[in-house]
Amino acid sequence: MASPQGSRAPLEFGGPLGAAALMLLLPVTMFHLLLVARSGPARLLGPPPYLPGLEELWSPWALLLCLTWLGLQAALYLLPARKVAEGQELKDKSRLRYPINGFQALMLTALLVGLGVSAGLPLSALPEMLLPLAFAATLTAFIFSLLLYLKALVAPASARAPGGNSGNLIYDFFLGRELNPRICSFDFKYFCELRPGLIGWVLINLALLMQEAELRGSPSLAMWLVNGFQLLYVGDALWYEEAVLTTMDIIHDGFGFMLAFGDLAWVPFTYSLQAQFLLYHPQPLGWPLASFICLINAVGYYIFRGANSQKNTFRKNPSDPRVADLETISTATGRRLLVSGWWGMVRHPNYLGDLIMALAWSLPCGVFHLLPYFYLLYFTALLVHREDRDERQCLQKYGLAWHEYCRRVPYRIVPYVY
Ligand SMILES: NC(=O)C1=CN([C@@H]2O[C@H](COP(=O)(O)OP(=O)(O)OC[C@H]3O[C@@H](n4cnc5c(N)ncnc54)[C@H](OP(=O)(O)O)[C@@H]3O)[C@@H](O)[C@H]2O)C=CC1
Ligand SMILES: CC(C)CCC[C@@H](C)[C@H]1CC=C2C3=C(CC[C@@]21C)[C@@]1(C)CC[C@H](O)C(C)(C)[C@@H]1CC3
């Protein structure tokens, strides 16, 4: 469908029908997971134990907590940054500037939470509020996406995202019309991608760990592992914050319901599923198996970090001694593609590392329930779809050079498998 605004990007996610289905399915799945995690049988594929009434979902206190959290993270975002980074070149040849203070926000949040807990803040009561909090976050994401849609109506054409301007209201609302919506220097997409959801996720994990300690005397080894692995992942994302500026979400995708809901609700409430499961279904785990799981997480992290850093270093400065010796192929755009090192092994080595880590996050929950493996299953689907989207974009950008890269590096994510 050609858009009235002139953008001819092919429709993704199954077009308007797919977008409408996802807008319904994603929140329903999130609430299903929250309900099933605390039920006895914890069956991913079974019906939820009961259907919650509005009085169990809606709480003005939960909404207030959710908005206070967003306000706190926004205030931390506005604090002076150790560095200001430039994003990729935009259509109008300009570059946006982004504060690099995400890790500082994580540390300050930890300090504030630590002070709060020592002053009697009942953090371990948070798990009891997950349902109304998730409802408040979903409501916030929906209203926020509506405001973003309206804001895009008055944005200049050069500010539009390549994909979210089909002319179909539902599709554009889902994908997001504006690429980098901002008020003054406050960048909503960059803020939401890394701060409230990711830091909220580790806070929920911590609250679940503390509640387990209250219930059983001390947190289990499995709970420690899940908390440790996911804290490492979030800490890494914020430490290497600048790297997010070269991801598909920032460069290509508009900011609409998909990312607003994904960042503000989906990430904190479904990515903490393993810790939620462990609180209600304690799993025995001995040190030998725990050490093996740590090794799997370390291998995944090594590949994930190695691949992401290699590409970011190369994109920032191809003559950097750490990447200068790597073999590359030239493209008509002037940008080169790496064909050795991590990016010579498969075409998305960072996805491979991420998937190995996802496996390590589920293993502490044992092998008798499918529920804690939901993240691994969803993430595999997300990355396979994302890889497909990226391939199409790269083919459009690099043409013959991309074909040559695919010939030299035939596997997409898993060597000799896929
Ligand atoms: N936990 C989660 O829920 C999620 C995590 N992720 C993680 O986010 C990270 C970023 O993912 P994503 O944004 O999808 O994609 P990538 O970081 O893999 O970026 C893809 C881009 O990299 C560049 N590129 C591809 N091949 C090469 C090459 N051989 N040499 C140099 N540059 C190349 C191309 O852009 P160009 O050439 O224009 O630079 C391409 O568009 C990944 O580690 C992923 O695992 C992603 C989604 C969800
Ligand atoms: C559920 C929907 C269909 C899709 C929602 C997707 C979002 C939840 C994800 C899209 C890309 C993401 C990234 C991260 C978190 C999840 C979302 C927002 C990321 C911030 C996680 C930490 C990593 O280190 C990263 C590389 C910075 C990630 C960037 C992409």
XYZ file of C-alpha atoms and ligand atoms in Angstrom:
496
model
C 0.000 0.000 0.000
C 1.533 3.349 -0.931
C 1.197 5.976 1.708
C -0.338 9.364 1.036
C 2.773 10.892 2.570
C 4.959 9.336 -0.071
C 6.647 6.651 2.025
C 6.577 3.346 0.142
C 7.963 1.102 2.847
C 6.452 -2.394 2.623
C 4.062 -3.210 5.478
C 5.553 -5.304 8.282
C 4.044 -7.334 11.165
C 1.180 -8.547 8.936
C -0.049 -5.017 8.108
C -2.961 -3.334 9.953
C -4.579 -6.666 10.854
C -1.354 -8.038 12.307
C -0.752 -4.770 14.187
C -4.298 -4.837 15.646
C -3.895 -8.490 16.664
C -0.527 -7.786 18.328
C -1.936 -4.797 20.230
C -4.487 -7.128 21.775
C -2.367 -10.254 22.055
C 0.698 -8.708 23.706
C -1.081 -7.293 26.814
C -3.238 -10.440 27.076
C -0.101 -12.617 26.981
C 1.581 -10.449 29.604
C -1.364 -10.784 32.032
C -1.614 -14.505 31.293
C 2.055 -14.938 32.239
C 1.667 -12.886 35.426
C -1.335 -14.961 36.526
C 0.085 -18.342 35.573
C 3.474 -17.691 37.243
C 1.781 -17.508 40.667
C -0.582 -20.443 40.083
C 0.195 -23.928 41.397
C 0.496 -25.843 38.110
C 2.208 -22.872 36.344
C 1.183 -24.220 32.935
C 2.216 -21.884 30.104
C -0.239 -23.461 27.680
C -3.098 -24.029 30.107
C -5.837 -21.526 30.960
C -5.080 -18.857 33.582
C -6.132 -19.882 37.117
C -8.900 -17.236 37.072
C -9.838 -14.046 35.250
C -9.093 -10.984 37.383
C -11.838 -8.383 37.788
C -11.228 -4.694 37.187
C -10.949 -4.113 40.972
C -7.877 -6.381 41.008
C -6.278 -4.686 38.012
C -7.039 -1.043 38.622
C -5.416 0.771 41.507
C -4.820 4.539 41.597
C -1.807 3.811 43.864
C -0.256 1.587 41.236
C -0.735 4.311 38.617
C 0.795 6.867 40.969
C 3.773 4.553 41.607
C 4.195 3.985 37.883
C 4.144 7.731 37.113
C 6.477 8.501 40.041
C 8.909 5.909 38.681
C 8.784 7.501 35.221
C 9.260 10.944 36.796
C 12.257 9.758 38.828
C 13.921 8.190 35.793
C 13.205 11.303 33.714
C 14.823 13.467 36.414
C 17.905 11.207 36.445
C 18.053 11.400 32.627
C 18.184 15.203 32.874
C 21.146 15.212 35.290
C 24.480 16.348 33.806
C 25.966 13.519 31.699
C 29.599 12.346 31.622
C 29.384 12.471 27.840
C 27.039 13.589 25.078
C 27.051 11.266 22.041
C 25.983 11.967 18.477
C 23.507 9.640 16.777
C 23.635 8.366 13.196
C 23.149 10.857 10.362
C 19.468 11.622 9.708
C 17.647 12.192 6.396
C 18.273 15.945 6.622
C 22.015 15.228 7.258
C 21.795 16.417 10.871
C 22.752 14.337 13.923
C 20.907 14.289 17.246
C 22.753 14.471 20.559
C 22.114 12.020 23.407
C 23.206 12.156 27.078
C 25.268 9.156 28.194
C 24.295 8.838 31.852
C 22.286 5.601 31.969
C 24.730 3.741 34.209
C 24.784 6.751 36.524
C 20.941 6.557 36.643
C 21.179 2.864 37.573
C 23.654 3.612 40.389
C 21.621 6.549 41.718
C 18.442 4.433 41.613
C 20.259 1.676 43.560
C 21.365 4.281 46.109
C 17.849 5.698 46.474
C 16.282 2.235 46.760
C 18.961 1.205 49.295
C 18.261 4.310 51.398
C 14.513 3.714 51.076
C 14.754 0.071 52.164
C 16.939 0.920 55.164
C 14.368 3.578 56.113
C 11.604 0.927 56.019
C 10.367 1.044 52.401
C 8.524 -2.291 51.970
C 10.131 -3.339 48.659
C 9.160 -6.977 49.233
C 5.482 -5.905 48.971
C 6.053 -5.069 45.273
C 5.429 -8.640 43.971
C 1.880 -8.451 45.391
C 1.289 -5.355 43.256
C 2.557 -6.725 39.947
C -0.905 -7.125 38.425
C -2.134 -3.523 39.050
C 1.322 -2.176 38.211
C 1.326 -4.002 34.872
C -2.171 -2.652 34.204
C -1.043 0.901 35.036
C 2.036 0.519 32.794
C -0.142 -0.746 29.922
C -2.551 2.168 30.337
C 0.374 4.606 30.463
C 1.900 3.080 27.316
C -1.423 3.315 25.484
C -2.055 6.969 26.392
C 1.571 7.828 25.720
C 1.378 6.222 22.227
C -1.765 8.239 21.526
C 0.058 11.466 22.440
C 3.019 10.422 20.280
C 0.658 9.794 17.364
C -0.870 13.271 17.779
C 2.549 14.875 18.129
C 3.619 13.255 14.838
C 0.745 15.008 13.045
C 2.512 18.341 13.468
C 6.067 17.017 12.973
C 7.907 17.919 9.730
C 8.074 15.267 6.988
C 11.818 14.827 7.578
C 11.082 13.657 11.140
C 8.980 10.671 10.017
C 10.062 7.067 10.446
C 10.564 5.054 7.258
C 7.971 2.450 8.303
C 5.159 3.994 10.319
C 3.545 6.268 7.751
C 1.328 4.003 5.673
C -1.780 6.149 6.098
C -3.524 3.373 8.057
C -4.297 4.659 11.540
C -3.950 1.328 13.404
C -0.745 0.302 11.656
C 0.886 3.712 12.106
C -0.233 3.917 15.754
C 1.393 0.515 16.365
C 4.661 1.158 14.542
C 5.050 4.856 15.356
C 5.068 7.724 12.894
C 7.889 9.871 14.224
C 11.433 8.493 14.273
C 12.860 10.470 17.188
C 10.065 12.293 19.044
C 11.555 14.910 21.329
C 10.564 17.875 23.462
C 13.605 20.175 23.485
C 16.509 17.779 24.028
C 14.440 15.109 25.835
C 14.349 12.097 23.500
C 11.365 9.898 24.418
C 12.381 6.771 22.503
C 15.990 6.739 23.724
C 14.798 7.413 27.293
C 12.178 4.634 27.268
C 14.393 2.064 25.533
C 16.978 1.994 28.302
C 15.725 3.534 31.548
C 12.301 2.935 33.173
C 11.710 -0.576 31.801
C 15.208 -2.027 32.109
C 15.873 -0.555 35.573
C 12.287 -1.446 36.577
C 12.972 -5.061 35.542
C 15.957 -5.437 37.906
C 14.020 -3.680 40.678
C 11.147 -6.179 40.328
C 13.703 -9.032 40.358
C 15.225 -7.621 43.542
C 11.806 -7.306 45.190
C 11.074 -10.951 44.321
C 14.434 -11.979 45.813
C 13.681 -10.049 48.999
C 10.229 -11.583 49.290
C 11.724 -15.035 48.856
C 14.188 -14.243 51.662
C 11.253 -13.213 53.899
C 9.272 -16.345 53.053
C 12.038 -18.943 53.215
C 14.744 -17.377 55.371
C 17.146 -16.729 52.484
C 17.011 -16.400 48.687
C 17.578 -19.634 46.781
C 20.658 -20.203 44.629
C 18.405 -20.277 41.548
C 16.991 -16.831 42.465
C 20.526 -15.463 42.977
C 21.578 -16.716 39.551
C 18.563 -15.240 37.737
C 19.025 -11.897 39.540
C 22.782 -11.871 38.879
C 22.545 -12.765 35.170
C 19.799 -10.243 34.439
C 21.512 -7.501 36.447
C 24.646 -8.113 34.372
C 22.558 -7.782 31.178
C 20.921 -4.521 32.271
C 24.172 -3.121 33.707
C 25.897 -3.943 30.411
C 23.155 -2.224 28.371
C 23.556 0.951 30.438
C 27.355 0.815 30.593
C 27.511 0.514 26.782
C 24.542 2.869 26.392
C 25.996 4.589 23.344
C 25.760 1.312 21.393
C 21.957 1.534 21.401
C 22.285 4.443 18.959
C 23.158 1.973 16.172
C 20.291 -0.460 16.861
C 17.349 -0.896 14.517
C 14.938 0.600 17.082
C 16.739 3.939 17.181
C 17.804 4.170 13.523
C 14.807 2.703 11.741
C 11.683 2.150 13.869
C 9.260 4.905 14.771
C 8.130 5.356 18.361
C 4.614 3.975 18.637
C 2.653 1.452 20.692
C 5.029 -1.437 19.888
C 8.065 0.161 21.486
C 6.203 2.176 24.141
C 4.392 -0.930 25.414
C 7.509 -3.090 24.860
C 9.757 -0.732 26.828
C 7.385 0.296 29.632
C 5.303 -2.831 30.274
C 6.507 -5.904 28.384
C 10.167 -5.712 29.466
C 9.725 -5.213 33.245
C 6.739 -7.537 33.690
C 7.553 -10.425 31.344
C 11.363 -10.365 31.425
C 11.134 -10.873 35.221
C 9.102 -14.063 34.656
C 11.834 -16.468 35.811
C 12.176 -14.680 39.169
C 8.359 -14.579 39.506
C 8.207 -18.315 38.797
C 10.945 -19.064 41.352
C 9.163 -17.159 44.125
C 6.100 -19.400 43.840
C 7.876 -22.589 42.666
C 11.217 -22.956 44.478
C 13.683 -25.150 42.577
C 16.556 -27.109 44.104
C 19.874 -26.265 42.459
C 23.296 -27.578 43.460
C 26.619 -25.858 42.962
C 27.901 -28.144 40.147
C 24.855 -27.438 37.941
C 24.867 -23.762 38.980
C 28.534 -23.487 37.883
C 27.685 -25.068 34.534
C 24.800 -22.594 34.022
C 27.162 -19.710 34.912
C 29.543 -21.008 32.247
C 26.732 -20.992 29.645
C 25.825 -17.409 30.596
C 29.505 -16.375 30.414
C 29.895 -17.902 26.913
C 26.698 -16.138 25.741
C 27.805 -12.834 27.236
C 31.294 -13.157 25.702
C 29.833 -13.606 22.208
C 27.116 -10.923 22.698
C 29.505 -8.287 24.027
C 32.354 -9.203 21.669
C 30.116 -8.968 18.576
C 28.317 -5.768 19.609
C 31.548 -3.999 20.619
C 33.353 -5.092 17.458
C 30.619 -3.658 15.222
C 30.275 -0.450 17.246
C 34.039 0.144 17.296
C 34.189 -0.492 13.545
C 31.240 1.806 12.795
C 32.700 4.592 14.973
C 36.235 4.344 13.611
C 37.201 1.640 11.080
C 40.906 2.429 11.623
C 40.729 1.657 15.343
C 43.600 -0.818 16.000
C 41.132 -3.290 17.546
C 39.311 -3.726 14.221
C 41.732 -2.347 11.614
C 43.060 -5.840 10.726
C 39.639 -7.378 10.123
C 38.686 -8.302 6.574
C 35.921 -6.165 5.046
C 33.975 -5.745 1.802
C 33.183 -2.346 0.303
C 29.655 -1.199 -0.494
C 28.365 1.475 -2.879
C 27.378 3.633 0.115
C 31.014 4.038 1.210
C 30.351 2.022 4.392
C 32.141 -1.310 4.638
C 30.916 -4.639 5.999
C 32.985 -6.854 8.273
C 33.499 -10.381 6.904
C 35.914 -11.711 9.511
C 35.984 -11.716 13.312
C 32.593 -12.245 14.961
C 30.728 -10.945 11.893
C 32.481 -13.536 9.703
C 31.150 -16.403 11.822
C 27.419 -15.731 11.283
C 25.539 -12.654 10.074
C 24.107 -11.942 13.560
C 26.614 -13.178 16.164
C 25.152 -10.767 18.753
C 21.772 -12.542 18.489
C 23.484 -15.894 19.037
C 25.110 -14.647 22.266
C 21.824 -13.135 23.421
C 19.994 -16.431 22.838
C 22.620 -18.443 24.746
C 22.173 -16.057 27.688
C 18.377 -16.461 27.451
C 18.864 -20.219 27.870
C 21.064 -19.666 30.936
C 18.359 -17.476 32.526
C 15.769 -20.265 32.247
C 17.884 -23.260 33.300
C 17.950 -22.343 37.036
C 14.164 -22.875 36.964
C 14.598 -26.581 36.179
C 13.274 -28.518 33.222
C 9.853 -29.605 34.465
C 7.967 -26.417 33.533
C 7.721 -24.713 30.148
C 6.736 -21.348 31.661
C 10.266 -20.104 32.566
C 11.317 -20.936 28.987
C 8.739 -18.496 27.610
C 11.428 -15.778 27.297
C 13.676 -18.102 25.277
C 10.804 -19.049 22.935
C 9.523 -15.490 22.491
C 13.054 -14.159 22.073
C 13.903 -16.747 19.389
C 10.783 -15.699 17.453
C 11.569 -11.986 17.970
C 15.182 -12.322 16.797
C 14.361 -14.528 13.788
C 11.770 -11.943 12.697
C 14.130 -9.074 13.502
C 16.931 -10.711 11.555
C 14.617 -11.028 8.567
C 13.649 -7.341 8.801
C 17.295 -6.319 9.098
C 18.317 -8.467 6.102
C 15.692 -6.712 3.954
C 16.888 -3.296 5.107
C 20.542 -4.199 4.482
C 19.726 -5.583 1.026
C 18.033 -2.284 0.219
C 20.999 -0.306 1.615
C 23.897 -2.357 0.243
C 22.477 -4.252 -2.779
C 25.113 -6.451 -4.450
C 27.574 -6.046 -1.588
C 24.988 -7.595 0.768
C 24.597 -10.568 -1.593
C 28.367 -10.958 -1.504
C 28.337 -10.829 2.325
C 25.603 -13.518 2.413
C 27.687 -15.684 0.052
C 30.805 -15.302 2.228
C 28.902 -15.728 5.521
C 26.013 -18.073 4.690
C 24.567 -18.671 8.191
C 22.315 -16.104 9.852
C 22.392 -16.792 13.596
C 23.589 -20.322 14.438
C 26.631 -21.661 12.539
C 25.791 -24.652 10.290
C 22.156 -24.640 11.525
C 20.403 -21.408 10.584
N 16.699 -8.399 24.975
C 15.899 -8.008 24.023
O 14.680 -8.018 24.161
C 16.444 -7.587 22.712
C 17.798 -7.523 22.507
N 18.294 -7.174 21.273
C 19.741 -7.082 21.136
O 20.045 -5.799 20.678
C 21.257 -5.793 19.946
C 21.097 -4.949 18.705
O 20.256 -5.614 17.770
P 19.712 -5.015 16.390
O 19.490 -3.562 16.499
O 18.585 -5.883 15.986
O 20.784 -5.308 15.322
P 22.344 -5.219 15.174
O 23.042 -4.579 16.298
O 22.785 -6.575 14.794
O 22.479 -4.245 13.964
C 22.216 -4.600 12.629
C 22.960 -3.619 11.776
O 24.370 -3.869 11.865
C 25.016 -3.493 10.666
N 25.719 -4.663 10.163
C 25.202 -5.859 9.837
N 26.167 -6.696 9.425
C 27.321 -6.012 9.500
C 28.673 -6.340 9.197
N 29.021 -7.522 8.729
N 29.618 -5.398 9.380
C 29.266 -4.177 9.880
N 28.009 -3.806 10.164
C 27.050 -4.722 9.974
C 23.913 -3.068 9.702
O 23.717 -1.646 9.856
P 24.718 -0.525 9.242
O 25.500 -1.206 8.176
O 23.802 0.532 8.765
O 25.584 -0.104 10.388
C 22.688 -3.732 10.279
O 21.505 -3.048 9.928
C 21.579 -7.265 19.678
O 22.615 -7.690 20.509
C 20.304 -7.997 20.046
O 20.600 -9.298 20.494
C 17.466 -6.873 20.254
C 16.120 -6.948 20.402
C 15.484 -7.295 21.647
C 6.901 -7.484 22.173
C 6.902 -6.637 20.965
C 6.428 -7.400 19.753
C 8.210 -6.068 20.633
C 8.819 -5.295 21.752
C 10.255 -5.363 21.583
C 11.022 -4.654 22.662
C 10.649 -5.224 24.010
C 12.510 -4.844 22.361
C 12.878 -4.287 20.977
C 14.324 -4.056 21.060
C 14.711 -4.022 22.355
C 16.024 -3.889 22.851
C 16.306 -4.071 24.181
C 15.191 -4.381 25.133
C 13.956 -4.938 24.467
C 13.534 -4.136 23.270
C 13.052 -2.754 23.690
C 17.672 -3.793 24.782
C 17.557 -2.406 25.379
C 18.008 -4.822 25.874
C 19.427 -4.627 26.408
C 20.430 -4.813 25.285
O 21.774 -4.737 25.752
C 20.235 -3.818 24.146
C 21.191 -4.195 23.002
C 20.632 -2.408 24.566
C 18.755 -3.944 23.677
C 18.388 -3.045 22.488
C 17.123 -3.574 21.860
